[in-house]
Amino acid sequence: MRAHVRVLVPLLAVLALLAFAATSLLNRAARSWFERDVATRARLAVSGAREALASRLATEDRGRLGPLLDAIVRDEHILGAAACGPGGATLAQTRGLPASFACDAVLHRDGRHRRDFDFSDVVGERAVRVSVVPVRNEDEQAGSVVLVHDMSYAARREASMRRLTLAVFGIVAVLAAFLTVLSQRVSWRWWTHELRRVLILSTGARASRSSRGPFQPLLADVRRMASELVAEESRASGGPWSAARLQRMLQRSFVGEGVVVVANREPYLHQRRPDGGVEVMRPSSGLVTALEPVMRACSGTWIAHGSGSADRDTVDRNDHVTVPPGEDSYTLRRVWLSEDEERGYYYGLANEGLWPLCHAAHARPTFRASDWREYRRVNERFADAVCQEVSGPDPIVLVQDYHFALVPALIRARLPRANVITFWHIPWPTAEQLGTCPFAKELLTGLLGSSVLGFHTQLHCNNFLESVDRFLEARIDREGQAVVVGGRESLVRSYPISIDWPNRAAESAPPVEECRRSVLAELGLRPDALLGVGVDRLDYTKGIEERLLAVERLLERSPRLRGRFTFVQLAAPSRSLIERYRQLDQGVEALVARINGRFASGAWRPIALLRGNHAPEAVFRFLRAADVCYVSSLHDGMNLVAKEFVAARDDERGVLVLSRFTGAARELTEALIVNPYDLEEASAALATAVTMPAQEQEERMRAMRGHVAEFNVYRWAGRMLADAARVRQRGRLSDRLSMGPRSVESVEEVHG
Ligand code: G6P
C-alpha cells in the first residue's frame, strides 16, 4: 500500500499541474480567438453599411443614422453602437449603449483614433469588447462607429471548456492511477514469484538442473562455488569440522596445552531437591549450548560461578567436579561469590549495565560505582582462578562474554605469553552508545589483553574498532583486522557461533512423529492441530511480547486458524532479582491471559505458556513437534535456538520464522525473515509458515541444515584457535628477530 502511495502522489501532482497549465493555455488561446472574431464581425457589420454611413456621417444626418445603427445591433452579441462625427461628437447611438462608451469617452478630443481600435472592459459584471471602426468617405475620414460587444457568451464558453479539460484530466488521472497500481501489482508478483523461485530452487539440487529465472544461474553458481570452496578447504585440512578434527588441530598447534574456559555460567548445576536429594540441571544459556561440546572435545577446565544450591557439596577440595556427570570429559572449577559480589558484578554491572548497553532493546543501562567495584573484584578473582588452573606459561584461555571484560588484561599482566581468546557473545554497541558507560576505557583496555577477540558479526567488530579509535590511544590495522597497543597485537574478527553437528540432542531425541504425538497429547490438542513454538529465557531482548501479539494478529486475520493453531512458549525465568525482568514476567503473563481470554473456545487456548527451566531433551521434543518456530529477538548477537530448531528437524519439515535483528538471520537466509515489531509482517509470515507446502519446507530446511552442518561450533572454535596459533607464531618470530644474530638460526628452526 505504501509503495502505491509513493508512486501515486507524485503522479497525481504532475497531472494536476498539467491540467492547470492546459486550462490556462486553452483559455488564453480561446480568448484571443474570440477577440479576433469580434473585431472581424464589427468590421463586417460596418462595411455592409459603409456607403450609407459615410454619406450620413458627412452630412451629420442624425435622424437617418439611428435606423442604420439599429440594423447593425440586431446581432444578439452587440449591446449597442454609436456613430461619431469626425470631431468625435456623438451623432447617434442605440439605446443599449453604455454611457462609458459614448463617442466622447472613446475617441480623442480631436476625433482622431487608431484604426481598429479594440479594447476589453467590464460593464457591471459583464465582460465587453469595444471596437472602434473608422468610416471613410472617398479619401477622407467621415467619422467612426463604436460597437460594444457582449462577451459573456465567450466567458460561458471558456468556463465550459475549462470544465471539459478538467474532466478529461480527471479521467486520465484515474486511468493512470489504476494502471500504475495494476502494473505495480503485476510486477511485484512477478518479482516475488521469481525471487521465491530463485531462492527455493537455488537451495536444492533442482537449482543446477533448472535454467529458468534471470538470477537463478548466478545465485546457484555463487552457492555452488561457496560450498566447493568450503569442501576444498575441508579436504585440504582434514575433512569437515568435527570434534575429532578440533582435537587434532589443538594437538598440532598447541602441543600439550590444556584449554581453560572462563564463563560466568556453569554448564552443570547441582541443585538440592526438597526431599534432600541432589539433581543436576542444565542452565538455559546459548553460551553453554555452544561451548559445552567444545569442552567435551578439547577437555581441560571450565571456570564458572558455582550458583547451584548443592554445588558446594559436590566439589573436591580444589573446588573441582568432573562433568558431564557419568562421562567425565572435563573439569568444572567453581568459584564462590558472596551475595554482595553477585549483586554488584552479575546483577548490577553485567546485567543492569552492560547487557542493556549492548542490546538495542529499549532498556536503560544503570552504572553504579559500587557495582563497578564488585565487577573489578570478581574479574580479579576469576583471573586468579585461571592462574591457579594453568600448568605452563603459555596456556590457552577462552574468556567468555561481557561478565569478564577485564580478565584478558589481568591474565596478560601475569602470563604475558598466554593465548587469550575472548569471545563477546552479545552485540557490541556503537562508539556513541558505549560513551554512555563511565567505564568504557577500562572495558576496552581489558579486552585488548586478548590475542584474539571475537564477535558474531563484522558489524560488531567495526563498532568495536570505532570505539577503540574514539576512546584509546591505539593503532588500528583495519586491513589486518587488528588493534596494536604497546607493541602488542590483538586480532579483532568475526566468528559466528554455532552448535554441535552432528547434534547430540537431536540424535538422542525420539522420532519426530512420537514427539509430535506426545507434545499434542500433553497440551490437550487434537492430532491435526497446528503448533507454533518459541523457546527463550524470559528476557526483554527476546521480543516475547511482540511474538504473542503477532499470534494474536494471526488469529484476527485468519479466523479459520482459531481452534486449530496453538503457540507454545517455553519460558525460562531469568535474572529475576532485576526489576525490568520482573516487569517482563508479569507483562507476558498478563498478555497471555488477555489473548487467551479473547479467543479461547471450549478447551482450546491459543497460547500455552510453559514457564520453567526445560532440559535440552524437553526443548528438542517441542522443536521436533512444531510446524513453525518463531524466534523474534529485538536484538541478538546470534540466537542459537534458531540453529537448534534446524538441527532438530532431521525430517526436513517445519518452518523457521526469524527476526532480522538476530545474527542468525545473516546465515539462515532460507528462514522467513521478519521485523518482529511489524505485527502485520510477522503475522503474515506465521500464516505463510502454517500453510507452506511440504516440498518448500523441505527445500528450505535442507539448505539451512546444510549450512549449520558446515558452519558448526567446532569450526567456530577451530578458526579462533587457528588465529590464536598464528598470533603466537608471529609473536615468537618477532621475539627471536629482536634477540640479535642468533635469531636467524631460530627463524630457520621455526620454518624447518
Ligand atoms: C546470554 C549470555 C550468556 C548467558 C545467557 C544466560 O546468552 O550471552 O552469557 O549465560 O544469556 O543468561 P544467564 O544470566 O542466566 O547466564
PDB file of N, CA, C and O in Angstrom, residues 553-604:
ATOM      1  N   ARG A 553      -2.540 -11.269  16.227  1.00  0.00           N
ATOM      2  CA  ARG A 553      -2.869 -10.679  14.916  1.00  0.00           C
ATOM      3  C   ARG A 553      -3.168 -11.782  13.883  1.00  0.00           C
ATOM      4  O   ARG A 553      -4.060 -11.633  13.056  1.00  0.00           O
ATOM      5  N   LEU A 554      -2.417 -12.875  13.993  1.00  0.00           N
ATOM      6  CA  LEU A 554      -2.641 -14.004  13.082  1.00  0.00           C
ATOM      7  C   LEU A 554      -4.069 -14.532  13.245  1.00  0.00           C
ATOM      8  O   LEU A 554      -4.759 -14.804  12.263  1.00  0.00           O
ATOM      9  N   LEU A 555      -4.504 -14.645  14.496  1.00  0.00           N
ATOM     10  CA  LEU A 555      -5.851 -15.182  14.730  1.00  0.00           C
ATOM     11  C   LEU A 555      -6.930 -14.180  14.327  1.00  0.00           C
ATOM     12  O   LEU A 555      -8.030 -14.562  13.947  1.00  0.00           O
ATOM     13  N   GLU A 556      -6.583 -12.887  14.409  1.00  0.00           N
ATOM     14  CA  GLU A 556      -7.548 -11.863  13.941  1.00  0.00           C
ATOM     15  C   GLU A 556      -7.726 -11.979  12.443  1.00  0.00           C
ATOM     16  O   GLU A 556      -8.830 -11.937  11.920  1.00  0.00           O
ATOM     17  N   ARG A 557      -6.583 -12.122  11.724  1.00  0.00           N
ATOM     18  CA  ARG A 557      -6.693 -12.076  10.266  1.00  0.00           C
ATOM     19  C   ARG A 557      -7.043 -13.434   9.663  1.00  0.00           C
ATOM     20  O   ARG A 557      -7.476 -13.478   8.516  1.00  0.00           O
ATOM     21  N   SER A 558      -6.827 -14.523  10.398  1.00  0.00           N
ATOM     22  CA  SER A 558      -7.181 -15.846   9.855  1.00  0.00           C
ATOM     23  C   SER A 558      -8.114 -16.562  10.823  1.00  0.00           C
ATOM     24  O   SER A 558      -7.674 -17.465  11.554  1.00  0.00           O
ATOM     25  N   PRO A 559      -9.398 -16.206  10.825  1.00  0.00           N
ATOM     26  CA  PRO A 559     -10.318 -16.824  11.793  1.00  0.00           C
ATOM     27  C   PRO A 559     -10.355 -18.349  11.672  1.00  0.00           C
ATOM     28  O   PRO A 559     -10.604 -19.049  12.647  1.00  0.00           O
ATOM     29  N   ARG A 560     -10.020 -18.870  10.460  1.00  0.00           N
ATOM     30  CA  ARG A 560     -10.089 -20.324  10.309  1.00  0.00           C
ATOM     31  C   ARG A 560      -9.028 -21.039  11.152  1.00  0.00           C
ATOM     32  O   ARG A 560      -9.102 -22.246  11.367  1.00  0.00           O
ATOM     33  N   LEU A 561      -8.023 -20.271  11.633  1.00  0.00           N
ATOM     34  CA  LEU A 561      -6.995 -20.908  12.469  1.00  0.00           C
ATOM     35  C   LEU A 561      -7.417 -21.007  13.935  1.00  0.00           C
ATOM     36  O   LEU A 561      -6.768 -21.673  14.732  1.00  0.00           O
ATOM     37  N   ARG A 562      -8.513 -20.306  14.271  1.00  0.00           N
ATOM     38  CA  ARG A 562      -8.981 -20.368  15.660  1.00  0.00           C
ATOM     39  C   ARG A 562      -9.444 -21.787  15.954  1.00  0.00           C
ATOM     40  O   ARG A 562     -10.150 -22.393  15.151  1.00  0.00           O
ATOM     41  N   GLY A 563      -9.034 -22.302  17.074  1.00  0.00           N
ATOM     42  CA  GLY A 563      -9.390 -23.672  17.426  1.00  0.00           C
ATOM     43  C   GLY A 563      -8.401 -24.678  16.858  1.00  0.00           C
ATOM     44  O   GLY A 563      -8.411 -25.848  17.224  1.00  0.00           O
ATOM     45  N   ARG A 564      -7.521 -24.220  15.956  1.00  0.00           N
ATOM     46  CA  ARG A 564      -6.601 -25.151  15.275  1.00  0.00           C
ATOM     47  C   ARG A 564      -5.132 -24.831  15.581  1.00  0.00           C
ATOM     48  O   ARG A 564      -4.314 -25.733  15.727  1.00  0.00           O
ATOM     49  N   PHE A 565      -4.806 -23.525  15.671  1.00  0.00           N
ATOM     50  CA  PHE A 565      -3.401 -23.142  15.857  1.00  0.00           C
ATOM     51  C   PHE A 565      -3.131 -22.823  17.331  1.00  0.00           C
ATOM     52  O   PHE A 565      -3.864 -22.055  17.954  1.00  0.00           O
ATOM     53  N   THR A 566      -2.067 -23.397  17.855  1.00  0.00           N
ATOM     54  CA  THR A 566      -1.675 -23.098  19.241  1.00  0.00           C
ATOM     55  C   THR A 566      -0.198 -22.751  19.258  1.00  0.00           C
ATOM     56  O   THR A 566       0.602 -23.400  18.577  1.00  0.00           O
ATOM     57  N   PHE A 567       0.123 -21.711  20.011  1.00  0.00           N
ATOM     58  CA  PHE A 567       1.533 -21.336  20.142  1.00  0.00           C
ATOM     59  C   PHE A 567       1.984 -21.682  21.548  1.00  0.00           C
ATOM     60  O   PHE A 567       1.397 -21.232  22.531  1.00  0.00           O
ATOM     61  N   VAL A 568       3.036 -22.509  21.629  1.00  0.00           N
ATOM     62  CA  VAL A 568       3.525 -22.866  22.958  1.00  0.00           C
ATOM     63  C   VAL A 568       4.853 -22.151  23.201  1.00  0.00           C
ATOM     64  O   VAL A 568       5.760 -22.199  22.377  1.00  0.00           O
ATOM     65  N   GLN A 569       4.885 -21.427  24.305  1.00  0.00           N
ATOM     66  CA  GLN A 569       6.077 -20.660  24.643  1.00  0.00           C
ATOM     67  C   GLN A 569       6.751 -21.299  25.846  1.00  0.00           C
ATOM     68  O   GLN A 569       6.189 -21.346  26.938  1.00  0.00           O
ATOM     69  N   LEU A 570       7.981 -21.819  25.626  1.00  0.00           N
ATOM     70  CA  LEU A 570       8.767 -22.320  26.756  1.00  0.00           C
ATOM     71  C   LEU A 570       9.565 -21.136  27.283  1.00  0.00           C
ATOM     72  O   LEU A 570      10.340 -20.535  26.540  1.00  0.00           O
ATOM     73  N   ALA A 571       9.351 -20.786  28.541  1.00  0.00           N
ATOM     74  CA  ALA A 571       9.972 -19.567  29.067  1.00  0.00           C
ATOM     75  C   ALA A 571      10.727 -19.882  30.346  1.00  0.00           C
ATOM     76  O   ALA A 571      10.127 -20.278  31.342  1.00  0.00           O
ATOM     77  N   ALA A 572      12.060 -19.710  30.269  1.00  0.00           N
ATOM     78  CA  ALA A 572      12.879 -19.986  31.453  1.00  0.00           C
ATOM     79  C   ALA A 572      13.053 -18.703  32.252  1.00  0.00           C
ATOM     80  O   ALA A 572      13.572 -17.719  31.722  1.00  0.00           O
ATOM     81  N   PRO A 573      12.614 -18.698  33.514  1.00  0.00           N
ATOM     82  CA  PRO A 573      12.790 -17.497  34.337  1.00  0.00           C
ATOM     83  C   PRO A 573      14.268 -17.115  34.377  1.00  0.00           C
ATOM     84  O   PRO A 573      15.130 -17.991  34.374  1.00  0.00           O
ATOM     85  N   SER A 574      14.544 -15.820  34.368  1.00  0.00           N
ATOM     86  CA  SER A 574      15.932 -15.374  34.249  1.00  0.00           C
ATOM     87  C   SER A 574      16.137 -14.072  35.027  1.00  0.00           C
ATOM     88  O   SER A 574      15.266 -13.203  35.005  1.00  0.00           O
ATOM     89  N   ARG A 575      17.264 -13.964  35.704  1.00  0.00           N
ATOM     90  CA  ARG A 575      17.715 -12.715  36.341  1.00  0.00           C
ATOM     91  C   ARG A 575      16.592 -12.032  37.120  1.00  0.00           C
ATOM     92  O   ARG A 575      16.424 -10.806  37.046  1.00  0.00           O
ATOM     93  N   SER A 576      15.803 -12.836  37.809  1.00  0.00           N
ATOM     94  CA  SER A 576      14.545 -12.299  38.349  1.00  0.00           C
ATOM     95  C   SER A 576      14.717 -11.349  39.532  1.00  0.00           C
ATOM     96  O   SER A 576      13.722 -10.782  39.992  1.00  0.00           O
ATOM     97  N   LEU A 577      15.951 -11.120  39.988  1.00  0.00           N
ATOM     98  CA  LEU A 577      16.115 -10.085  41.024  1.00  0.00           C
ATOM     99  C   LEU A 577      16.059  -8.685  40.407  1.00  0.00           C
ATOM    100  O   LEU A 577      15.926  -7.696  41.112  1.00  0.00           O
ATOM    101  N   ILE A 578      16.158  -8.607  39.085  1.00  0.00           N
ATOM    102  CA  ILE A 578      16.181  -7.291  38.426  1.00  0.00           C
ATOM    103  C   ILE A 578      14.747  -6.874  38.087  1.00  0.00           C
ATOM    104  O   ILE A 578      13.988  -7.651  37.505  1.00  0.00           O
ATOM    105  N   GLU A 579      14.413  -5.637  38.457  1.00  0.00           N
ATOM    106  CA  GLU A 579      13.044  -5.125  38.310  1.00  0.00           C
ATOM    107  C   GLU A 579      12.507  -5.279  36.879  1.00  0.00           C
ATOM    108  O   GLU A 579      11.387  -5.718  36.655  1.00  0.00           O
ATOM    109  N   ARG A 580      13.356  -4.936  35.890  1.00  0.00           N
ATOM    110  CA  ARG A 580      12.917  -4.960  34.496  1.00  0.00           C
ATOM    111  C   ARG A 580      12.485  -6.378  34.076  1.00  0.00           C
ATOM    112  O   ARG A 580      11.579  -6.551  33.273  1.00  0.00           O
ATOM    113  N   TYR A 581      13.164  -7.377  34.639  1.00  0.00           N
ATOM    114  CA  TYR A 581      12.826  -8.769  34.315  1.00  0.00           C
ATOM    115  C   TYR A 581      11.524  -9.173  35.004  1.00  0.00           C
ATOM    116  O   TYR A 581      10.725  -9.926  34.452  1.00  0.00           O
ATOM    117  N   ARG A 582      11.333  -8.647  36.221  1.00  0.00           N
ATOM    118  CA  ARG A 582      10.066  -8.967  36.910  1.00  0.00           C
ATOM    119  C   ARG A 582       8.894  -8.349  36.156  1.00  0.00           C
ATOM    120  O   ARG A 582       7.854  -8.975  35.966  1.00  0.00           O
ATOM    121  N   GLN A 583       9.101  -7.112  35.688  1.00  0.00           N
ATOM    122  CA  GLN A 583       8.033  -6.443  34.904  1.00  0.00           C
ATOM    123  C   GLN A 583       7.694  -7.267  33.665  1.00  0.00           C
ATOM    124  O   GLN A 583       6.540  -7.471  33.324  1.00  0.00           O
ATOM    125  N   LEU A 584       8.746  -7.737  32.987  1.00  0.00           N
ATOM    126  CA  LEU A 584       8.519  -8.503  31.764  1.00  0.00           C
ATOM    127  C   LEU A 584       7.720  -9.770  32.066  1.00  0.00           C
ATOM    128  O   LEU A 584       6.763 -10.108  31.366  1.00  0.00           O
ATOM    129  N   ASP A 585       8.126 -10.429  33.134  1.00  0.00           N
ATOM    130  CA  ASP A 585       7.458 -11.659  33.543  1.00  0.00           C
ATOM    131  C   ASP A 585       5.958 -11.409  33.718  1.00  0.00           C
ATOM    132  O   ASP A 585       5.109 -12.121  33.158  1.00  0.00           O
ATOM    133  N   GLN A 586       5.647 -10.335  34.463  1.00  0.00           N
ATOM    134  CA  GLN A 586       4.223 -10.034  34.691  1.00  0.00           C
ATOM    135  C   GLN A 586       3.534  -9.628  33.390  1.00  0.00           C
ATOM    136  O   GLN A 586       2.392  -9.994  33.127  1.00  0.00           O
ATOM    137  N   GLY A 587       4.264  -8.853  32.576  1.00  0.00           N
ATOM    138  CA  GLY A 587       3.688  -8.384  31.306  1.00  0.00           C
ATOM    139  C   GLY A 587       3.317  -9.559  30.410  1.00  0.00           C
ATOM    140  O   GLY A 587       2.235  -9.587  29.800  1.00  0.00           O
ATOM    141  N   VAL A 588       4.212 -10.543  30.325  1.00  0.00           N
ATOM    142  CA  VAL A 588       3.961 -11.711  29.464  1.00  0.00           C
ATOM    143  C   VAL A 588       2.758 -12.496  29.990  1.00  0.00           C
ATOM    144  O   VAL A 588       1.857 -12.871  29.239  1.00  0.00           O
ATOM    145  N   GLU A 589       2.751 -12.668  31.295  1.00  0.00           N
ATOM    146  CA  GLU A 589       1.649 -13.414  31.941  1.00  0.00           C
ATOM    147  C   GLU A 589       0.303 -12.742  31.600  1.00  0.00           C
ATOM    148  O   GLU A 589      -0.652 -13.397  31.175  1.00  0.00           O
ATOM    149  N   ALA A 590       0.262 -11.410  31.754  1.00  0.00           N
ATOM    150  CA  ALA A 590      -0.994 -10.677  31.532  1.00  0.00           C
ATOM    151  C   ALA A 590      -1.403 -10.748  30.054  1.00  0.00           C
ATOM    152  O   ALA A 590      -2.580 -10.889  29.719  1.00  0.00           O
ATOM    153  N   LEU A 591      -0.400 -10.673  29.182  1.00  0.00           N
ATOM    154  CA  LEU A 591      -0.693 -10.699  27.747  1.00  0.00           C
ATOM    155  C   LEU A 591      -1.271 -12.054  27.338  1.00  0.00           C
ATOM    156  O   LEU A 591      -2.244 -12.123  26.571  1.00  0.00           O
ATOM    157  N   VAL A 592      -0.671 -13.108  27.860  1.00  0.00           N
ATOM    158  CA  VAL A 592      -1.170 -14.456  27.547  1.00  0.00           C
ATOM    159  C   VAL A 592      -2.621 -14.566  28.019  1.00  0.00           C
ATOM    160  O   VAL A 592      -3.500 -15.049  27.277  1.00  0.00           O
ATOM    161  N   ALA A 593      -2.878 -14.081  29.239  1.00  0.00           N
ATOM    162  CA  ALA A 593      -4.241 -14.187  29.786  1.00  0.00           C
ATOM    163  C   ALA A 593      -5.216 -13.409  28.895  1.00  0.00           C
ATOM    164  O   ALA A 593      -6.316 -13.879  28.588  1.00  0.00           O
ATOM    165  N   ARG A 594      -4.808 -12.218  28.467  1.00  0.00           N
ATOM    166  CA  ARG A 594      -5.710 -11.400  27.639  1.00  0.00           C
ATOM    167  C   ARG A 594      -6.010 -12.079  26.302  1.00  0.00           C
ATOM    168  O   ARG A 594      -7.167 -12.189  25.887  1.00  0.00           O
ATOM    169  N   ILE A 595      -4.952 -12.560  25.628  1.00  0.00           N
ATOM    170  CA  ILE A 595      -5.159 -13.165  24.301  1.00  0.00           C
ATOM    171  C   ILE A 595      -5.967 -14.460  24.437  1.00  0.00           C
ATOM    172  O   ILE A 595      -6.891 -14.710  23.655  1.00  0.00           O
ATOM    173  N   ASN A 596      -5.628 -15.248  25.439  1.00  0.00           N
ATOM    174  CA  ASN A 596      -6.398 -16.484  25.644  1.00  0.00           C
ATOM    175  C   ASN A 596      -7.861 -16.156  25.952  1.00  0.00           C
ATOM    176  O   ASN A 596      -8.766 -16.803  25.432  1.00  0.00           O
ATOM    177  N   GLY A 597      -8.070 -15.127  26.793  1.00  0.00           N
ATOM    178  CA  GLY A 597      -9.438 -14.728  27.149  1.00  0.00           C
ATOM    179  C   GLY A 597     -10.214 -14.300  25.909  1.00  0.00           C
ATOM    180  O   GLY A 597     -11.406 -14.556  25.770  1.00  0.00           O
ATOM    181  N   ARG A 598      -9.505 -13.688  24.979  1.00  0.00           N
ATOM    182  CA  ARG A 598     -10.184 -13.160  23.800  1.00  0.00           C
ATOM    183  C   ARG A 598     -10.601 -14.266  22.819  1.00  0.00           C
ATOM    184  O   ARG A 598     -11.668 -14.189  22.217  1.00  0.00           O
ATOM    185  N   PHE A 599      -9.745 -15.282  22.663  1.00  0.00           N
ATOM    186  CA  PHE A 599     -10.025 -16.264  21.603  1.00  0.00           C
ATOM    187  C   PHE A 599     -10.431 -17.654  22.094  1.00  0.00           C
ATOM    188  O   PHE A 599     -10.868 -18.471  21.286  1.00  0.00           O
ATOM    189  N   ALA A 600     -10.218 -17.932  23.397  1.00  0.00           N
ATOM    190  CA  ALA A 600     -10.438 -19.307  23.869  1.00  0.00           C
ATOM    191  C   ALA A 600     -11.831 -19.790  23.497  1.00  0.00           C
ATOM    192  O   ALA A 600     -12.792 -19.010  23.494  1.00  0.00           O
ATOM    193  N   SER A 601     -11.933 -21.072  23.143  1.00  0.00           N
ATOM    194  CA  SER A 601     -13.273 -21.630  22.965  1.00  0.00           C
ATOM    195  C   SER A 601     -13.197 -23.101  23.359  1.00  0.00           C
ATOM    196  O   SER A 601     -12.278 -23.811  22.943  1.00  0.00           O
ATOM    197  N   GLY A 602     -14.132 -23.524  24.197  1.00  0.00           N
ATOM    198  CA  GLY A 602     -14.107 -24.880  24.742  1.00  0.00           C
ATOM    199  C   GLY A 602     -12.798 -25.086  25.492  1.00  0.00           C
ATOM    200  O   GLY A 602     -12.382 -24.232  26.275  1.00  0.00           O
ATOM    201  N   ALA A 603     -12.112 -26.189  25.163  1.00  0.00           N
ATOM    202  CA  ALA A 603     -10.855 -26.480  25.866  1.00  0.00           C
ATOM    203  C   ALA A 603      -9.663 -25.826  25.171  1.00  0.00           C
ATOM    204  O   ALA A 603      -8.555 -25.825  25.683  1.00  0.00           O
ATOM    205  N   TRP A 604      -9.915 -25.258  23.994  1.00  0.00           N
ATOM    206  CA  TRP A 604      -8.790 -24.715  23.202  1.00  0.00           C
ATOM    207  C   TRP A 604      -8.349 -23.325  23.685  1.00  0.00           C
ATOM    208  O   TRP A 604      -9.183 -22.452  23.938  1.00  0.00           O
TER     209      TRP A 604
END
